[in-house]
């Protein structure tokens, strides 16, 4: 065994969360052994219990038909309610402030219906640049929907010339100087491209002091970094469940709405019958009376089959606990960073901030020499059974996920990257 292998073995042996890896299905690589899967930022791996959970649901449907709404181990009528507690734990929220529904972009639109109410003086949306396209399209189309010109309505904050991440101070400066015209601050907790974590607390507090509404896109943050949405005072947040939450492609997403809005009748919202007060939902009357809390934003009766994978996924998070995952994440990503800096600093640049407080598990890498090109390196890695992802124009994103990745994965990745860049 060489020194690096020994170090990885030792680190894995000391890892109290190491056994969680066995509760996931790791896709095989070309040699039939497990691939080096560092792509949980894009699609999390399948928990070993997911199949049985989904099959159990099909069994209930087969056995009970419509009665499955009230019978079986997990009746469908209150099905979504079981996710409130674990999601609240991950979001740093009260159970009544979160709901599992729809998909991320749909929730973002629903939230903007309620929380983006432009007036003559206050009509702008602050967003980062370049933002994830769906978020950019969503805010752009919301501005247009209100008859505004997005060129006017959007304030986009980008990294300074020659820098790779956005300074929190620059965001705070915009809020301070232009906050009176900002209706909504809409930022990601962790930025998808750079892996940068924003100072969510400071930004939320500053924006609210200026009278802005604050919404967070937690697609890359939930299950990755600890969140305290309630205490920070955010107005809303949205996330998807297929990245760090491991609930499968296109999984049902989640939404946070602060309790101060939970039963505010003055807030506009788009309504559907599943958001109606539970006690009288089936009276089938024409007048909408919202359920208190985030549940009141639900539209349809939920897609139970798509929700089933959330059960084993969230169960794993509750077992592992976010505080322990955060601790391991720092060590795991820290080790990846250390190896890259020690062995590949002439070939690879890390865009992601070095401070743990400013990132989650993902590191975004850019190839320095230009030969082989970043794209070529990515393709070489892929053929060697290393699953990472490529983001135009020039970034390879690498995410060692503390729930199922090992220090040995990191070691193997670095070895493959050394080969692919030589
Ligand atoms: C993954 C991701 C999305 C995906 O949106 P869907 O509606 O789930 O397709 C949107 N925004 C951000 C920032 C993301 O990272």
Coordinates of C-alpha atoms and ligand atoms in Angstrom, one line a residue:
X1 CA 0.0 0.0 0.0
X2 CA 1.4 3.4 -0.8
X3 CA 1.1 6.3 1.6
X4 CA -2.0 7.8 0.1
X5 CA -3.9 4.5 0.2
X6 CA -2.9 4.0 3.8
X7 CA -4.1 7.5 4.7
X8 CA -7.5 6.9 3.0
X9 CA -7.9 3.6 4.8
X10 CA -7.1 5.2 8.1
X11 CA -9.5 8.1 7.5
X12 CA -12.3 5.8 6.5
X13 CA -11.6 3.6 9.6
X14 CA -11.9 6.7 11.8
X15 CA -15.1 7.8 10.1
X16 CA -18.1 7.2 12.3
X17 CA -20.5 7.6 9.4
X18 CA -18.6 5.1 7.1
X19 CA -21.3 2.4 7.4
X20 CA -23.9 4.7 5.7
X21 CA -22.2 4.0 2.3
X22 CA -23.6 0.4 2.5
X23 CA -27.1 1.8 2.6
X24 CA -26.8 3.1 -1.0
X25 CA -26.4 1.6 -4.4
X26 CA -23.1 2.7 -5.9
X27 CA -23.2 2.4 -9.7
X28 CA -20.5 0.0 -11.1
X29 CA -17.7 1.4 -13.2
X30 CA -16.4 -0.1 -16.5
X31 CA -14.3 -2.6 -14.6
X32 CA -17.4 -3.9 -12.7
X33 CA -16.1 -2.4 -9.4
X34 CA -17.9 0.6 -7.9
X35 CA -17.4 3.8 -9.8
X36 CA -16.0 6.9 -8.2
X37 CA -19.3 8.7 -7.8
X38 CA -18.8 12.3 -6.9
X39 CA -21.9 13.7 -8.5
X40 CA -24.4 13.9 -5.7
X41 CA -24.7 17.6 -6.4
X42 CA -26.5 16.6 -9.6
X43 CA -28.3 13.4 -8.8
X44 CA -27.9 11.7 -5.4
X45 CA -27.5 7.9 -5.2
X46 CA -30.4 5.5 -4.6
X47 CA -30.8 4.4 -1.0
X48 CA -30.9 0.6 -0.8
X49 CA -34.3 0.8 0.8
X50 CA -36.0 2.8 -1.9
X51 CA -37.0 -0.2 -4.0
X52 CA -38.8 -1.9 -1.2
X53 CA -40.6 1.4 -0.2
X54 CA -41.8 1.9 -3.8
X55 CA -42.9 -1.7 -4.2
X56 CA -44.7 -1.6 -0.8
X57 CA -46.7 1.4 -2.1
X58 CA -47.6 -0.4 -5.3
X59 CA -48.7 -3.3 -3.1
X60 CA -51.0 -1.1 -1.1
X61 CA -52.5 0.3 -4.2
X62 CA -53.1 -3.2 -5.6
X63 CA -54.5 -4.4 -2.3
X64 CA -56.6 -1.5 -1.2
X65 CA -57.5 0.5 -4.3
X66 CA -59.0 3.8 -3.4
X67 CA -59.2 2.7 0.3
X68 CA -55.4 3.2 0.3
X69 CA -56.1 6.8 1.1
X70 CA -57.0 5.7 4.6
X71 CA -55.5 2.2 5.0
X72 CA -52.2 0.5 4.8
X73 CA -49.0 1.4 6.7
X74 CA -48.8 4.9 5.2
X75 CA -52.3 6.1 4.1
X76 CA -52.1 8.5 1.2
X77 CA -54.5 11.2 2.6
X78 CA -52.0 12.5 5.1
X79 CA -49.0 11.2 3.2
X80 CA -47.1 14.5 2.8
X81 CA -47.4 15.2 6.5
X82 CA -44.7 12.6 7.3
X83 CA -42.1 14.7 5.6
X84 CA -42.7 17.9 7.6
X85 CA -40.5 17.0 10.5
X86 CA -37.4 15.7 8.7
X87 CA -37.6 18.5 6.2
X88 CA -37.9 21.0 9.0
X89 CA -34.8 19.6 10.6
X90 CA -32.8 20.0 7.4
X91 CA -34.2 23.4 6.6
X92 CA -33.9 24.7 10.1
X93 CA -37.6 25.4 10.3
X94 CA -40.8 24.6 12.2
X95 CA -42.6 21.6 10.8
X96 CA -45.6 23.8 9.9
X97 CA -43.2 26.0 7.8
X98 CA -42.3 23.3 5.3
X99 CA -44.1 21.3 2.8
X100 CA -43.2 18.7 0.2
X101 CA -44.8 19.5 -3.1
X102 CA -44.3 20.1 -6.9
X103 CA -40.8 20.7 -8.3
X104 CA -38.4 23.4 -7.6
X105 CA -39.1 25.9 -10.4
X106 CA -42.9 25.5 -9.9
X107 CA -42.5 26.3 -6.3
X108 CA -40.3 29.3 -7.1
X109 CA -43.1 30.7 -9.3
X110 CA -45.7 30.0 -6.6
X111 CA -43.6 31.7 -4.0
X112 CA -43.1 34.7 -6.3
X113 CA -46.8 35.0 -6.7
X114 CA -47.0 35.5 -3.0
X115 CA -43.8 37.3 -2.3
X116 CA -43.0 39.3 -5.4
X117 CA -45.5 42.2 -5.3
X118 CA -43.8 45.0 -7.2
X119 CA -45.0 48.6 -6.6
X120 CA -43.9 51.8 -8.4
X121 CA -41.0 52.4 -5.9
X122 CA -40.1 48.9 -5.0
X123 CA -40.1 46.5 -7.9
X124 CA -36.6 45.1 -8.3
X125 CA -35.3 41.6 -7.9
X126 CA -31.7 41.0 -6.8
X127 CA -30.2 37.8 -8.2
X128 CA -26.7 36.5 -8.8
X129 CA -25.0 36.4 -12.2
X130 CA -24.7 34.0 -13.8
X131 CA -27.6 32.4 -12.0
X132 CA -28.9 28.9 -12.7
X133 CA -30.9 29.3 -15.9
X134 CA -34.3 28.2 -14.5
X135 CA -34.1 30.7 -11.7
X136 CA -33.1 33.4 -14.2
X137 CA -36.0 32.5 -16.5
X138 CA -38.4 32.5 -13.5
X139 CA -37.5 35.9 -12.2
X140 CA -37.4 37.3 -15.8
X141 CA -40.8 36.0 -16.6
X142 CA -42.3 37.1 -13.3
X143 CA -41.1 40.7 -14.0
X144 CA -42.6 40.5 -17.4
X145 CA -45.8 39.1 -16.0
X146 CA -46.1 42.3 -13.9
X147 CA -45.6 44.4 -17.0
X148 CA -42.0 45.3 -16.1
X149 CA -38.9 45.3 -18.3
X150 CA -36.5 42.7 -16.8
X151 CA -33.5 44.9 -17.8
X152 CA -35.0 47.5 -15.4
X153 CA -36.3 45.1 -12.8
X154 CA -33.4 42.8 -12.3
X155 CA -30.2 43.7 -10.4
X156 CA -27.6 41.1 -11.1
X157 CA -24.6 40.8 -8.9
X158 CA -21.6 39.0 -10.2
X159 CA -18.0 38.3 -9.2
X160 CA -15.6 41.2 -9.6
X161 CA -13.4 41.3 -12.6
X162 CA -10.8 38.6 -12.3
X163 CA -12.5 36.9 -9.3
X164 CA -14.4 33.6 -9.3
X165 CA -17.0 34.1 -6.5
X166 CA -19.3 36.9 -5.5
X167 CA -18.3 38.8 -2.4
X168 CA -21.0 38.8 0.3
X169 CA -19.9 42.4 1.0
X170 CA -20.9 43.4 -2.5
X171 CA -24.4 41.9 -2.0
X172 CA -24.8 43.7 1.3
X173 CA -23.6 46.9 -0.3
X174 CA -26.3 46.7 -3.0
X175 CA -28.9 46.0 -0.4
X176 CA -27.7 49.0 1.6
X177 CA -27.6 51.4 -1.3
X178 CA -30.5 50.2 -3.5
X179 CA -32.6 48.2 -1.0
X180 CA -35.4 50.7 -1.1
X181 CA -36.2 49.7 -4.7
X182 CA -35.7 46.0 -4.2
X183 CA -38.9 44.0 -3.8
X184 CA -37.2 40.6 -3.6
X185 CA -33.8 39.3 -2.9
X186 CA -33.6 35.9 -4.6
X187 CA -30.3 34.1 -4.2
X188 CA -29.0 30.5 -3.9
X189 CA -27.8 29.3 -0.5
X190 CA -25.0 27.5 -2.3
X191 CA -24.2 28.6 -5.9
X192 CA -24.5 25.7 -8.4
X193 CA -21.5 26.6 -10.5
X194 CA -18.9 27.8 -8.1
X195 CA -20.0 25.9 -5.0
X196 CA -19.9 29.2 -3.1
X197 CA -22.0 29.4 0.1
X198 CA -23.4 32.8 0.7
X199 CA -23.7 34.4 4.2
X200 CA -27.4 33.6 4.2
X201 CA -28.0 35.0 7.7
X202 CA -26.3 38.4 7.1
X203 CA -28.0 38.8 3.7
X204 CA -31.4 37.9 5.0
X205 CA -31.2 40.2 8.0
X206 CA -29.9 43.1 6.0
X207 CA -32.5 42.7 3.3
X208 CA -35.4 42.5 5.7
X209 CA -34.1 45.6 7.5
X210 CA -34.5 47.4 4.2
X211 CA -38.0 46.1 3.8
X212 CA -37.2 43.6 1.0
X213 CA -38.6 40.1 0.8
X214 CA -36.0 37.4 0.9
X215 CA -36.3 34.0 -0.9
X216 CA -33.6 31.4 -1.0
X217 CA -33.0 28.7 -3.6
X218 CA -31.6 25.8 -1.6
X219 CA -31.2 23.3 -4.4
X220 CA -27.5 23.0 -3.6
X221 CA -27.8 23.8 0.0
X222 CA -30.3 21.4 1.6
X223 CA -28.7 18.3 2.9
X224 CA -25.3 19.8 2.1
X225 CA -24.9 22.6 4.6
X226 CA -26.8 23.4 7.9
X227 CA -29.7 25.8 7.5
X228 CA -31.6 27.9 9.9
X229 CA -34.3 29.5 7.7
X230 CA -36.7 30.2 10.6
X231 CA -34.2 32.0 12.8
X232 CA -32.6 33.9 9.9
X233 CA -36.1 35.1 9.1
X234 CA -36.2 34.3 5.4
X235 CA -39.6 34.8 3.8
X236 CA -39.5 31.7 1.7
X237 CA -37.2 29.0 0.3
X238 CA -37.4 26.3 -2.3
X239 CA -35.4 23.2 -3.1
X240 CA -35.4 20.0 -5.0
X241 CA -35.0 16.6 -3.6
X242 CA -32.9 14.8 -6.2
X243 CA -29.6 16.3 -5.5
X244 CA -28.2 15.9 -1.9
X245 CA -31.6 14.5 -0.7
X246 CA -31.2 11.4 -2.8
X247 CA -34.9 11.0 -3.7
X248 CA -34.6 10.2 -7.4
X249 CA -34.7 11.9 -10.7
X250 CA -37.4 14.6 -10.8
X251 CA -38.3 13.9 -7.1
X252 CA -41.0 16.0 -5.4
X253 CA -39.5 19.2 -4.2
X254 CA -39.9 21.2 -1.0
X255 CA -40.8 24.7 0.1
X256 CA -40.4 26.8 3.2
X257 CA -42.7 29.7 4.2
X258 CA -42.0 31.6 7.3
X259 CA -44.6 31.2 10.0
X260 CA -45.3 34.9 10.0
X261 CA -46.9 34.4 6.6
X262 CA -48.5 31.1 7.3
X263 CA -52.0 32.4 7.9
X264 CA -51.8 35.9 6.5
X265 CA -55.0 36.3 4.4
X266 CA -53.6 39.5 2.8
X267 CA -50.9 37.5 0.9
X268 CA -51.9 36.7 -2.7
X269 CA -51.6 33.1 -3.6
X270 CA -52.6 30.7 -6.3
X271 CA -54.9 28.2 -4.7
X272 CA -55.9 24.6 -5.1
X273 CA -58.0 22.1 -3.2
X274 CA -55.1 20.4 -1.4
X275 CA -54.2 23.7 0.2
X276 CA -57.7 24.1 1.6
X277 CA -58.3 23.7 5.3
X278 CA -58.2 20.0 6.0
X279 CA -61.3 20.0 8.2
X280 CA -63.5 21.2 5.4
X281 CA -61.6 20.2 2.2
X282 CA -64.2 17.6 1.3
X283 CA -67.2 19.8 1.8
X284 CA -66.4 20.8 -1.7
X285 CA -67.5 24.4 -1.3
X286 CA -66.6 27.2 -3.7
X287 CA -64.7 29.4 -1.2
X288 CA -61.0 28.7 -0.5
X289 CA -60.0 28.6 3.1
X290 CA -56.3 28.0 3.3
X291 CA -54.7 25.5 5.7
X292 CA -52.5 27.3 8.1
X293 CA -48.8 27.1 7.4
X294 CA -46.9 26.0 4.3
X295 CA -49.5 23.3 3.6
X296 CA -51.8 26.0 2.5
X297 CA -49.8 26.5 -0.7
X298 CA -50.4 23.0 -2.0
X299 CA -52.4 22.8 -5.1
X300 CA -53.1 19.2 -6.0
X301 CA -53.3 15.9 -4.2
X302 CA -49.7 14.8 -4.1
X303 CA -48.0 12.3 -6.5
X304 CA -47.7 9.5 -3.9
X305 CA -45.6 7.3 -6.1
X306 CA -43.1 10.0 -6.6
X307 CA -43.0 10.9 -2.9
X308 CA -42.3 7.4 -1.7
X309 CA -38.5 7.6 -2.2
X310 CA -38.4 10.5 0.2
X311 CA -39.1 8.2 3.1
X312 CA -35.9 6.2 3.0
X313 CA -33.9 9.2 2.0
X314 CA -35.0 11.4 4.8
X315 CA -34.7 8.5 7.2
X316 CA -31.0 8.2 6.4
X317 CA -30.5 11.9 7.1
X318 CA -32.3 11.6 10.5
X319 CA -30.1 8.6 11.3
X320 CA -26.8 10.3 10.2
X321 CA -27.7 13.8 11.6
X322 CA -26.8 17.0 9.9
X323 CA -24.3 18.1 12.5
X324 CA -22.2 14.9 12.0
X325 CA -22.6 15.1 8.2
X326 CA -21.3 18.7 8.3
X327 CA -18.3 17.6 10.4
X328 CA -17.4 14.8 8.0
X329 CA -18.1 17.0 5.0
X330 CA -15.5 19.5 6.1
X331 CA -12.9 16.7 6.6
X332 CA -13.7 15.0 3.3
X333 CA -13.8 18.0 1.1
X334 CA -10.9 19.5 3.1
X335 CA -8.8 16.4 2.2
X336 CA -9.8 16.6 -1.5
X337 CA -8.6 20.2 -1.4
X338 CA -5.4 19.4 0.3
X339 CA -4.5 16.6 -2.2
X340 CA -5.4 18.8 -5.2
X341 CA -3.3 21.7 -3.8
X342 CA -0.4 19.3 -3.0
X343 CA -0.3 17.3 -6.2
X344 CA -2.1 19.2 -8.9
X345 CA -1.7 22.9 -8.2
X346 CA 0.1 23.4 -11.5
X347 CA -2.7 21.8 -13.5
X348 CA -5.9 22.5 -11.6
X349 CA -7.4 25.7 -10.1
X350 CA -10.2 25.5 -7.4
X351 CA -12.9 28.2 -8.0
X352 CA -14.7 27.4 -4.8
X353 CA -13.8 29.4 -1.7
X354 CA -11.2 27.8 0.6
X355 CA -13.1 28.7 3.8
X356 CA -15.4 26.0 5.1
X357 CA -18.0 28.6 6.1
X358 CA -18.2 29.7 2.4
X359 CA -18.8 26.3 0.8
X360 CA -20.5 22.9 1.2
X361 CA -19.0 19.7 -0.1
X362 CA -18.6 20.7 -3.8
X363 CA -15.4 21.9 -5.3
X364 CA -15.5 23.4 -8.8
X365 CA -12.3 22.8 -10.7
X366 CA -10.9 24.5 -13.8
X367 CA -8.0 23.0 -15.8
X368 CA -5.1 25.5 -16.0
X369 CA -2.9 24.5 -18.8
X370 CA -5.5 24.2 -21.5
X371 CA -4.0 21.0 -22.7
X372 CA -5.7 18.6 -22.3
X373 CA -8.7 20.8 -22.3
X374 CA -11.2 20.8 -19.4
X375 CA -13.7 19.0 -21.5
X376 CA -11.1 16.4 -22.5
X377 CA -10.1 15.8 -18.9
X378 CA -13.8 15.4 -18.0
X379 CA -14.2 12.8 -20.8
X380 CA -11.1 10.9 -19.7
X381 CA -12.4 10.8 -16.2
X382 CA -15.8 9.5 -17.4
X383 CA -14.2 6.7 -19.4
X384 CA -12.2 5.7 -16.3
X385 CA -15.4 5.3 -14.2
X386 CA -15.2 8.6 -12.4
X387 CA -18.6 10.2 -12.3
X388 CA -18.4 14.0 -11.9
X389 CA -20.0 16.7 -13.9
X390 CA -19.2 19.2 -16.5
X391 CA -20.7 22.7 -16.5
X392 CA -20.2 25.1 -19.5
X393 CA -18.0 26.9 -20.1
X394 CA -15.1 25.3 -18.2
X395 CA -15.8 23.7 -14.9
X396 CA -15.7 20.2 -13.5
X397 CA -17.8 20.0 -10.4
X398 CA -16.7 17.4 -7.8
X399 CA -18.9 16.7 -4.8
X400 CA -17.7 14.2 -2.2
X401 CA -21.0 13.6 -0.3
X402 CA -20.5 12.8 3.4
X403 CA -23.5 10.4 3.5
X404 CA -22.0 7.9 1.0
X405 CA -18.6 8.9 -0.3
X406 CA -15.4 7.7 1.3
X407 CA -12.0 9.0 1.7
X408 CA -11.0 6.2 -0.6
X409 CA -13.3 7.7 -3.3
X410 CA -11.3 11.0 -2.9
X411 CA -8.0 9.2 -3.2
X412 CA -9.1 7.3 -6.3
X413 CA -10.5 10.5 -7.9
X414 CA -7.2 12.4 -7.4
X415 CA -5.3 9.4 -8.9
X416 CA -7.5 9.4 -11.9
X417 CA -7.3 13.2 -12.2
X418 CA -3.5 13.0 -12.2
X419 CA -3.6 10.5 -15.0
X420 CA -6.2 12.4 -17.0
X421 CA -4.3 15.7 -16.8
X422 CA -0.9 14.3 -17.8
Ligands
LIG1 C1 -31.1 22.0 -9.8 C2 -31.5 23.4 -9.8 C3 -32.8 23.7 -10.4 C4 -33.6 22.7 -11.0 O1 -34.9 23.1 -11.1 P1 -36.1 22.0 -11.3 O2 -37.3 22.8 -11.3 O3 -36.0 21.0 -10.3 O4 -35.9 21.3 -12.7 C5 -33.1 25.0 -10.3 N1 -32.3 26.0 -9.7 C6 -31.2 25.7 -9.2 C7 -30.3 26.7 -8.6 C8 -30.7 24.4 -9.2 O5 -29.5 24.1 -8.7

